[in-house]
mmCIF file of C-alpha atoms in Angstrom:
data_model
loop_
_atom_site.group_PDB
_atom_site.id
_atom_site.type_symbol
_atom_site.label_atom_id
_atom_site.label_comp_id
_atom_site.label_asym_id
_atom_site.label_seq_id
_atom_site.Cartn_x
_atom_site.Cartn_y
_atom_site.Cartn_z
ATOM 1 C CA GLU O 157 23.445 -1.879 -19.734
ATOM 2 C CA GLY O 158 27.206 -2.298 -19.840
ATOM 3 C CA VAL O 159 27.665 0.642 -17.458
ATOM 4 C CA GLU O 160 28.118 0.272 -13.701
ATOM 5 C CA GLN O 161 25.057 1.547 -11.865
ATOM 6 C CA ASN O 162 25.629 5.036 -10.534
ATOM 7 C CA ASP O 163 22.590 6.579 -8.874
ATOM 8 C CA LYS O 164 24.179 10.031 -8.589
ATOM 9 C CA GLU O 165 25.072 10.093 -12.275
ATOM 10 C CA ALA O 166 21.604 8.851 -13.250
ATOM 11 C CA ALA O 167 19.976 11.531 -11.098
ATOM 12 C CA ARG O 168 22.179 14.177 -12.699
ATOM 13 C CA TRP O 169 21.117 13.242 -16.218
ATOM 14 C CA ILE O 170 17.439 13.005 -15.293
ATOM 15 C CA LEU O 171 17.697 16.411 -13.619
ATOM 16 C CA LEU O 172 19.143 17.897 -16.808
ATOM 17 C CA ALA O 173 16.185 16.547 -18.781
ATOM 18 C CA ALA O 174 13.738 17.766 -16.118
ATOM 19 C CA GLU O 175 15.235 21.257 -16.263
ATOM 20 C CA GLN O 176 14.625 21.158 -20.029
ATOM 21 C CA ASN O 177 10.922 20.644 -19.217
ATOM 22 C CA ASP O 178 10.764 16.942 -20.035
ATOM 23 C CA ILE O 179 7.567 16.056 -18.199
ATOM 24 C CA SER O 180 8.414 12.400 -17.506
ATOM 25 C CA SER O 181 11.809 13.388 -16.099
ATOM 26 C CA GLN O 182 10.152 15.946 -13.828
ATOM 27 C CA SER O 183 7.870 13.255 -12.415
ATOM 28 C CA ILE O 184 10.819 10.877 -11.974
ATOM 29 C CA MET O 185 12.825 13.581 -10.185
ATOM 30 C CA GLY O 186 10.026 13.716 -7.632
ATOM 31 C CA ILE O 187 10.443 9.996 -7.004
ATOM 32 C CA ILE O 188 14.220 10.357 -6.820
ATOM 33 C CA TYR O 189 14.017 13.076 -4.160
ATOM 34 C CA HIS O 190 11.263 11.293 -2.251
ATOM 35 C CA ASN O 191 13.299 8.087 -2.028
ATOM 36 C CA GLY O 192 16.722 9.751 -1.791
ATOM 37 C CA VAL O 193 18.191 7.825 -4.732
ATOM 38 C CA GLY O 194 21.434 9.468 -5.849
ATOM 39 C CA VAL O 195 20.458 12.662 -4.020
ATOM 40 C CA GLU O 196 19.803 13.677 -0.437
ATOM 41 C CA GLN O 197 16.236 12.753 0.495
ATOM 42 C CA ASN O 198 14.061 15.874 0.321
ATOM 43 C CA ASP O 199 10.258 15.714 0.205
ATOM 44 C CA GLU O 200 9.938 19.450 -0.464
ATOM 45 C CA GLU O 201 12.009 19.023 -3.628
ATOM 46 C CA ALA O 202 9.968 15.948 -4.531
ATOM 47 C CA VAL O 203 6.752 17.956 -4.279
ATOM 48 C CA LYS O 204 8.267 20.772 -6.358
ATOM 49 C CA TRP O 205 8.988 18.420 -9.256
ATOM 50 C CA TRP O 206 5.736 16.509 -8.972
ATOM 51 C CA ARG O 207 3.783 19.767 -8.999
ATOM 52 C CA LEU O 208 5.553 20.942 -12.141
ATOM 53 C CA ALA O 209 4.672 17.729 -13.968
ATOM 54 C CA ALA O 210 1.203 17.422 -12.416
ATOM 55 C CA GLU O 211 0.167 20.903 -13.472
ATOM 56 C CA ARG O 212 1.189 19.972 -17.011
ATOM 57 C CA GLY O 213 -1.093 16.926 -16.883
ATOM 58 C CA ASP O 214 1.217 14.020 -16.015
ATOM 59 C CA ALA O 215 -1.025 11.398 -14.385
ATOM 60 C CA ASP O 216 1.752 9.716 -12.377
ATOM 61 C CA ALA O 217 2.872 13.058 -10.960
ATOM 62 C CA GLN O 218 -0.735 13.929 -10.104
ATOM 63 C CA TYR O 219 -1.024 10.652 -8.201
ATOM 64 C CA TYR O 220 2.257 11.169 -6.340
ATOM 65 C CA LEU O 221 1.306 14.738 -5.481
ATOM 66 C CA GLY O 222 -1.978 13.434 -4.105
ATOM 67 C CA CYS O 223 -0.049 10.962 -1.952
ATOM 68 C CA ALA O 224 2.197 13.770 -0.693
ATOM 69 C CA TYR O 225 -0.843 15.755 0.448
ATOM 70 C CA ALA O 226 -2.479 12.675 1.986
ATOM 71 C CA ASN O 227 0.642 11.770 3.965
ATOM 72 C CA GLY O 228 1.932 15.286 4.676
ATOM 73 C CA ASP O 229 5.200 14.590 2.876
ATOM 74 C CA GLY O 230 6.847 17.870 1.904
ATOM 75 C CA VAL O 231 3.568 19.757 2.317
ATOM 76 C CA GLU O 232 1.038 20.279 5.066
ATOM 77 C CA GLN O 233 -1.362 17.339 5.155
ATOM 78 C CA ASN O 234 -4.493 18.242 3.218
ATOM 79 C CA TYR O 235 -6.933 15.517 2.210
ATOM 80 C CA GLU O 236 -8.986 17.862 0.048
ATOM 81 C CA GLU O 237 -5.908 18.593 -2.060
ATOM 82 C CA ALA O 238 -5.094 14.884 -2.110
ATOM 83 C CA VAL O 239 -8.546 14.085 -3.481
ATOM 84 C CA LYS O 240 -8.210 16.824 -6.092
ATOM 85 C CA TRP O 241 -5.003 15.361 -7.490
ATOM 86 C CA TYR O 242 -6.162 11.746 -7.186
ATOM 87 C CA ALA O 243 -9.273 12.669 -9.181
ATOM 88 C CA LEU O 244 -7.229 14.293 -11.950
ATOM 89 C CA ALA O 245 -4.977 11.234 -12.191
ATOM 90 C CA ALA O 246 -7.959 8.872 -11.984
ATOM 91 C CA ASP O 247 -9.610 10.661 -14.908
ATOM 92 C CA GLN O 248 -6.572 9.608 -16.939
ATOM 93 C CA GLY O 249 -6.898 5.985 -15.862
ATOM 94 C CA ASN O 250 -4.190 5.850 -13.190
ATOM 95 C CA VAL O 251 -5.207 2.725 -11.247
ATOM 96 C CA ALA O 252 -3.364 3.664 -8.038
ATOM 97 C CA ALA O 253 -5.168 7.018 -7.991
ATOM 98 C CA ILE O 254 -8.516 5.348 -8.696
ATOM 99 C CA THR O 255 -7.918 3.013 -5.753
ATOM 100 C CA ASN O 256 -6.849 5.808 -3.401
ATOM 101 C CA LEU O 257 -9.860 7.862 -4.424
ATOM 102 C CA GLY O 258 -12.024 4.909 -3.455
ATOM 103 C CA VAL O 259 -10.261 4.669 -0.096
ATOM 104 C CA CYS O 260 -10.869 8.393 0.482
ATOM 105 C CA TYR O 261 -14.594 7.858 -0.079
ATOM 106 C CA LYS O 262 -14.463 4.817 2.221
ATOM 107 C CA LEU O 263 -12.827 6.753 5.059
ATOM 108 C CA GLY O 264 -14.305 10.189 4.399
ATOM 109 C CA ASP O 265 -10.857 11.712 3.877
ATOM 110 C CA GLY O 266 -11.260 14.996 1.987
ATOM 111 C CA VAL O 267 -14.770 14.055 0.853
ATOM 112 C CA VAL O 268 -18.073 13.106 2.406
ATOM 113 C CA ALA O 269 -17.879 9.372 3.118
ATOM 114 C CA ASP O 270 -19.794 7.406 0.486
ATOM 115 C CA SER O 271 -19.485 3.620 0.605
ATOM 116 C CA VAL O 272 -21.124 3.125 -2.800
ATOM 117 C CA LYS O 273 -18.692 5.497 -4.530
ATOM 118 C CA ALA O 274 -15.855 3.860 -2.610
ATOM 119 C CA PHE O 275 -16.812 0.429 -3.914
ATOM 120 C CA ASP O 276 -17.327 1.712 -7.466
ATOM 121 C CA TYR O 277 -13.840 3.244 -7.640
ATOM 122 C CA ILE O 278 -12.164 0.255 -6.013
ATOM 123 C CA GLN O 279 -13.999 -2.167 -8.307
ATOM 124 C CA LEU O 280 -12.952 -0.110 -11.344
ATOM 125 C CA ALA O 281 -9.293 -0.354 -10.341
ATOM 126 C CA ALA O 282 -9.689 -4.058 -9.532
ATOM 127 C CA LYS O 283 -11.072 -4.726 -13.002
ATOM 128 C CA LYS O 284 -7.984 -3.027 -14.422
ATOM 129 C CA GLY O 285 -5.822 -5.638 -12.689
ATOM 130 C CA TYR O 286 -4.393 -3.654 -9.762
ATOM 131 C CA PRO O 287 -3.431 -5.969 -6.836
ATOM 132 C CA VAL O 288 -3.825 -3.237 -4.190
ATOM 133 C CA ALA O 289 -7.410 -2.757 -5.352
ATOM 134 C CA TRP O 290 -7.974 -6.517 -5.123
ATOM 135 C CA ASN O 291 -7.145 -6.348 -1.414
ATOM 136 C CA GLU O 292 -9.485 -3.375 -1.022
ATOM 137 C CA MET O 293 -12.207 -5.420 -2.757
ATOM 138 C CA GLY O 294 -11.642 -8.055 -0.098
ATOM 139 C CA ASP O 295 -12.173 -5.418 2.583
ATOM 140 C CA CYS O 296 -15.355 -4.200 0.890
ATOM 141 C CA PHE O 297 -16.853 -7.692 0.893
ATOM 142 C CA PHE O 298 -15.561 -8.478 4.389
ATOM 143 C CA TYR O 299 -16.921 -5.324 6.014
ATOM 144 C CA GLY O 300 -19.865 -4.682 3.666
ATOM 145 C CA ILE O 301 -18.584 -1.416 2.194
ATOM 146 C CA GLY O 302 -20.900 -0.426 -0.653
ATOM 147 C CA VAL O 303 -21.912 -4.062 -1.079
ATOM 148 C CA LEU O 304 -23.473 -6.800 1.022
ATOM 149 C CA PRO O 305 -20.947 -8.689 3.184
ATOM 150 C CA ASN O 306 -19.801 -11.882 1.515
ATOM 151 C CA SER O 307 -17.094 -14.028 3.112
ATOM 152 C CA ASP O 308 -16.532 -16.116 -0.005
ATOM 153 C CA GLU O 309 -15.933 -12.998 -2.117
ATOM 154 C CA ALA O 310 -13.680 -11.505 0.550
ATOM 155 C CA PHE O 311 -11.562 -14.671 0.560
ATOM 156 C CA TYR O 312 -11.412 -14.709 -3.258
ATOM 157 C CA TRP O 313 -10.100 -11.151 -3.491
ATOM 158 C CA TYR O 314 -7.676 -11.457 -0.580
ATOM 159 C CA LYS O 315 -6.217 -14.624 -2.111
ATOM 160 C CA LYS O 316 -5.956 -13.040 -5.559
ATOM 161 C CA SER O 317 -4.132 -10.020 -4.127
ATOM 162 C CA ALA O 318 -1.923 -12.101 -1.812
ATOM 163 C CA GLN O 319 -0.800 -14.325 -4.673
ATOM 164 C CA ALA O 320 0.145 -11.161 -6.567
ATOM 165 C CA GLY O 321 2.458 -10.146 -3.701
ATOM 166 C CA ASN O 322 0.397 -7.658 -1.668
ATOM 167 C CA SER O 323 1.598 -7.865 1.949
ATOM 168 C CA ARG O 324 -1.665 -6.598 3.493
ATOM 169 C CA ALA O 325 -3.647 -9.172 1.526
ATOM 170 C CA MET O 326 -1.234 -11.907 2.650
ATOM 171 C CA CYS O 327 -2.063 -11.058 6.252
ATOM 172 C CA ASN O 328 -5.794 -10.854 5.515
ATOM 173 C CA LEU O 329 -5.659 -14.242 3.799
ATOM 174 C CA GLY O 330 -3.958 -15.643 6.876
ATOM 175 C CA VAL O 331 -6.833 -14.324 8.986
ATOM 176 C CA CYS O 332 -9.312 -16.036 6.650
ATOM 177 C CA TYR O 333 -7.544 -19.375 7.071
ATOM 178 C CA GLN O 334 -7.192 -18.930 10.833
ATOM 179 C CA TYR O 335 -10.826 -18.012 11.476
ATOM 180 C CA GLU O 336 -12.573 -19.923 8.652
ATOM 181 C CA ILE O 337 -13.670 -16.875 6.656
ATOM 182 C CA GLY O 338 -14.791 -17.953 3.197
ATOM 183 C CA CYS O 339 -12.710 -21.138 3.426
ATOM 184 C CA GLN O 340 -12.078 -24.181 5.585
ATOM 185 C CA LYS O 341 -9.977 -23.531 8.667
ATOM 186 C CA ASN O 342 -6.310 -24.254 7.969
ATOM 187 C CA LEU O 343 -3.888 -23.048 10.605
ATOM 188 C CA GLU O 344 -0.824 -24.182 8.666
ATOM 189 C CA GLN O 345 -1.911 -22.025 5.723
ATOM 190 C CA ALA O 346 -2.600 -19.162 8.126
ATOM 191 C CA VAL O 347 0.969 -19.367 9.431
ATOM 192 C CA TYR O 348 2.325 -19.629 5.891
ATOM 193 C CA TRP O 349 0.607 -16.427 4.781
ATOM 194 C CA TYR O 350 1.433 -14.557 7.998
ATOM 195 C CA LYS O 351 5.083 -15.456 7.397
ATOM 196 C CA GLN O 352 4.878 -14.246 3.796
ATOM 197 C CA SER O 353 3.311 -10.989 5.001
ATOM 198 C CA ALA O 354 5.861 -10.575 7.800
ATOM 199 C CA ASP O 355 8.778 -11.183 5.453
ATOM 200 C CA ALA O 356 7.333 -8.516 3.157
ATOM 201 C CA GLY O 357 7.436 -6.013 6.027
ATOM 202 C CA ASN O 358 3.792 -5.928 7.120
ATOM 203 C CA SER O 359 3.618 -5.166 10.854
ATOM 204 C CA ARG O 360 0.219 -6.835 11.323
ATOM 205 C CA GLY O 361 1.492 -9.970 9.628
ATOM 206 C CA MET O 362 4.485 -9.923 11.974
ATOM 207 C CA CYS O 363 2.237 -9.659 15.023
ATOM 208 C CA ASN O 364 -0.139 -12.413 13.864
ATOM 209 C CA LEU O 365 2.806 -14.700 13.096
ATOM 210 C CA ALA O 366 4.217 -14.040 16.562
ATOM 211 C CA PHE O 367 0.849 -14.946 18.127
ATOM 212 C CA CYS O 368 0.802 -18.267 16.270
ATOM 213 C CA LEU O 369 4.364 -19.012 17.371
ATOM 214 C CA GLU O 370 3.576 -18.107 20.984
ATOM 215 C CA PHE O 371 0.511 -20.348 21.230
ATOM 216 C CA GLY O 372 1.374 -23.068 18.706
ATOM 217 C CA GLU O 373 -1.375 -22.187 16.263
ATOM 218 C CA GLY O 374 -0.523 -24.075 13.076
ATOM 219 C CA CYS O 375 3.111 -24.482 14.123
ATOM 220 C CA ASP O 376 5.298 -25.574 17.017
ATOM 221 C CA VAL O 377 5.526 -23.241 19.996
ATOM 222 C CA ASP O 378 8.659 -21.115 19.668
ATOM 223 C CA PHE O 379 8.907 -18.320 22.223
ATOM 224 C CA LYS O 380 12.195 -17.036 20.840
ATOM 225 C CA GLU O 381 10.761 -16.600 17.356
ATOM 226 C CA ALA O 382 7.547 -15.187 18.788
ATOM 227 C CA PHE O 383 9.513 -12.574 20.718
ATOM 228 C CA TYR O 384 11.502 -11.714 17.568
ATOM 229 C CA TRP O 385 8.378 -11.075 15.489
ATOM 230 C CA TYR O 386 6.570 -9.183 18.263
ATOM 231 C CA LYS O 387 9.650 -6.968 18.495
ATOM 232 C CA GLN O 388 9.772 -6.446 14.730
ATOM 233 C CA SER O 389 6.064 -5.613 14.743
ATOM 234 C CA ALA O 390 6.390 -3.189 17.648
ATOM 235 C CA GLU O 391 9.358 -1.434 16.066
ATOM 236 C CA ALA O 392 7.268 -1.021 12.903
ATOM 237 C CA GLY O 393 4.629 0.800 14.955
ATOM 238 C CA ASN O 394 2.047 -1.951 15.477
ATOM 239 C CA GLU O 395 0.200 -1.256 18.741
ATOM 240 C CA ARG O 396 -0.794 -4.872 19.365
ATOM 241 C CA GLY O 397 2.802 -5.884 18.815
ATOM 242 C CA MET O 398 3.887 -3.316 21.396
ATOM 243 C CA THR O 399 1.311 -4.617 23.904
ATOM 244 C CA ASN O 400 2.178 -8.284 23.395
ATOM 245 C CA LEU O 401 5.893 -7.557 23.596
#
């Protein structure tokens, strides 16, 4: 406060602390290199710093290192290693790691797929108040992952997560309103939540919004806007957006 923001200067001071073995600074340096804030973006450097902190027991660094292995950022993709680091972070109560561990069990990434374990981990993170886990709870109830399918429960969790700002949940909530899943059909609400999701950068939300604009679902037909959102969706890698474009 009182000092003009200078990312390079901030990174320099954090690096000095990290080099003095301050564990929190080492974890933060990983984030700095991963995002390229005040330094040139470098995932290999990010992994180096996360590993230093993770091996010393920092839960955040263990989570980030798990993400690096899951995504192949700065290391060769290795789901088994991802699960290892997620589990270590989860044991310390890191809610993001608990959620990702649940997703690994859901998809069978690095572990034998186990829908019951998936639900248990996701529910644990949800109870700790993590919005990403709330969306995953919605998926569990929608698809019947480790629990009996329940549209009302799916809607509840999607709405809870969407209202907390999760872009995937916003899109899922839009789908619920569009197709009467756990709620009364409300196309205007569907469009509203697709727009919220699209504005937050979710490619599926962009594509669904474009569809509504193209066919006048819950809004006036607007081909120009529809084309814009299909294009945004396609450029973000959404296959349906590419096809519709």
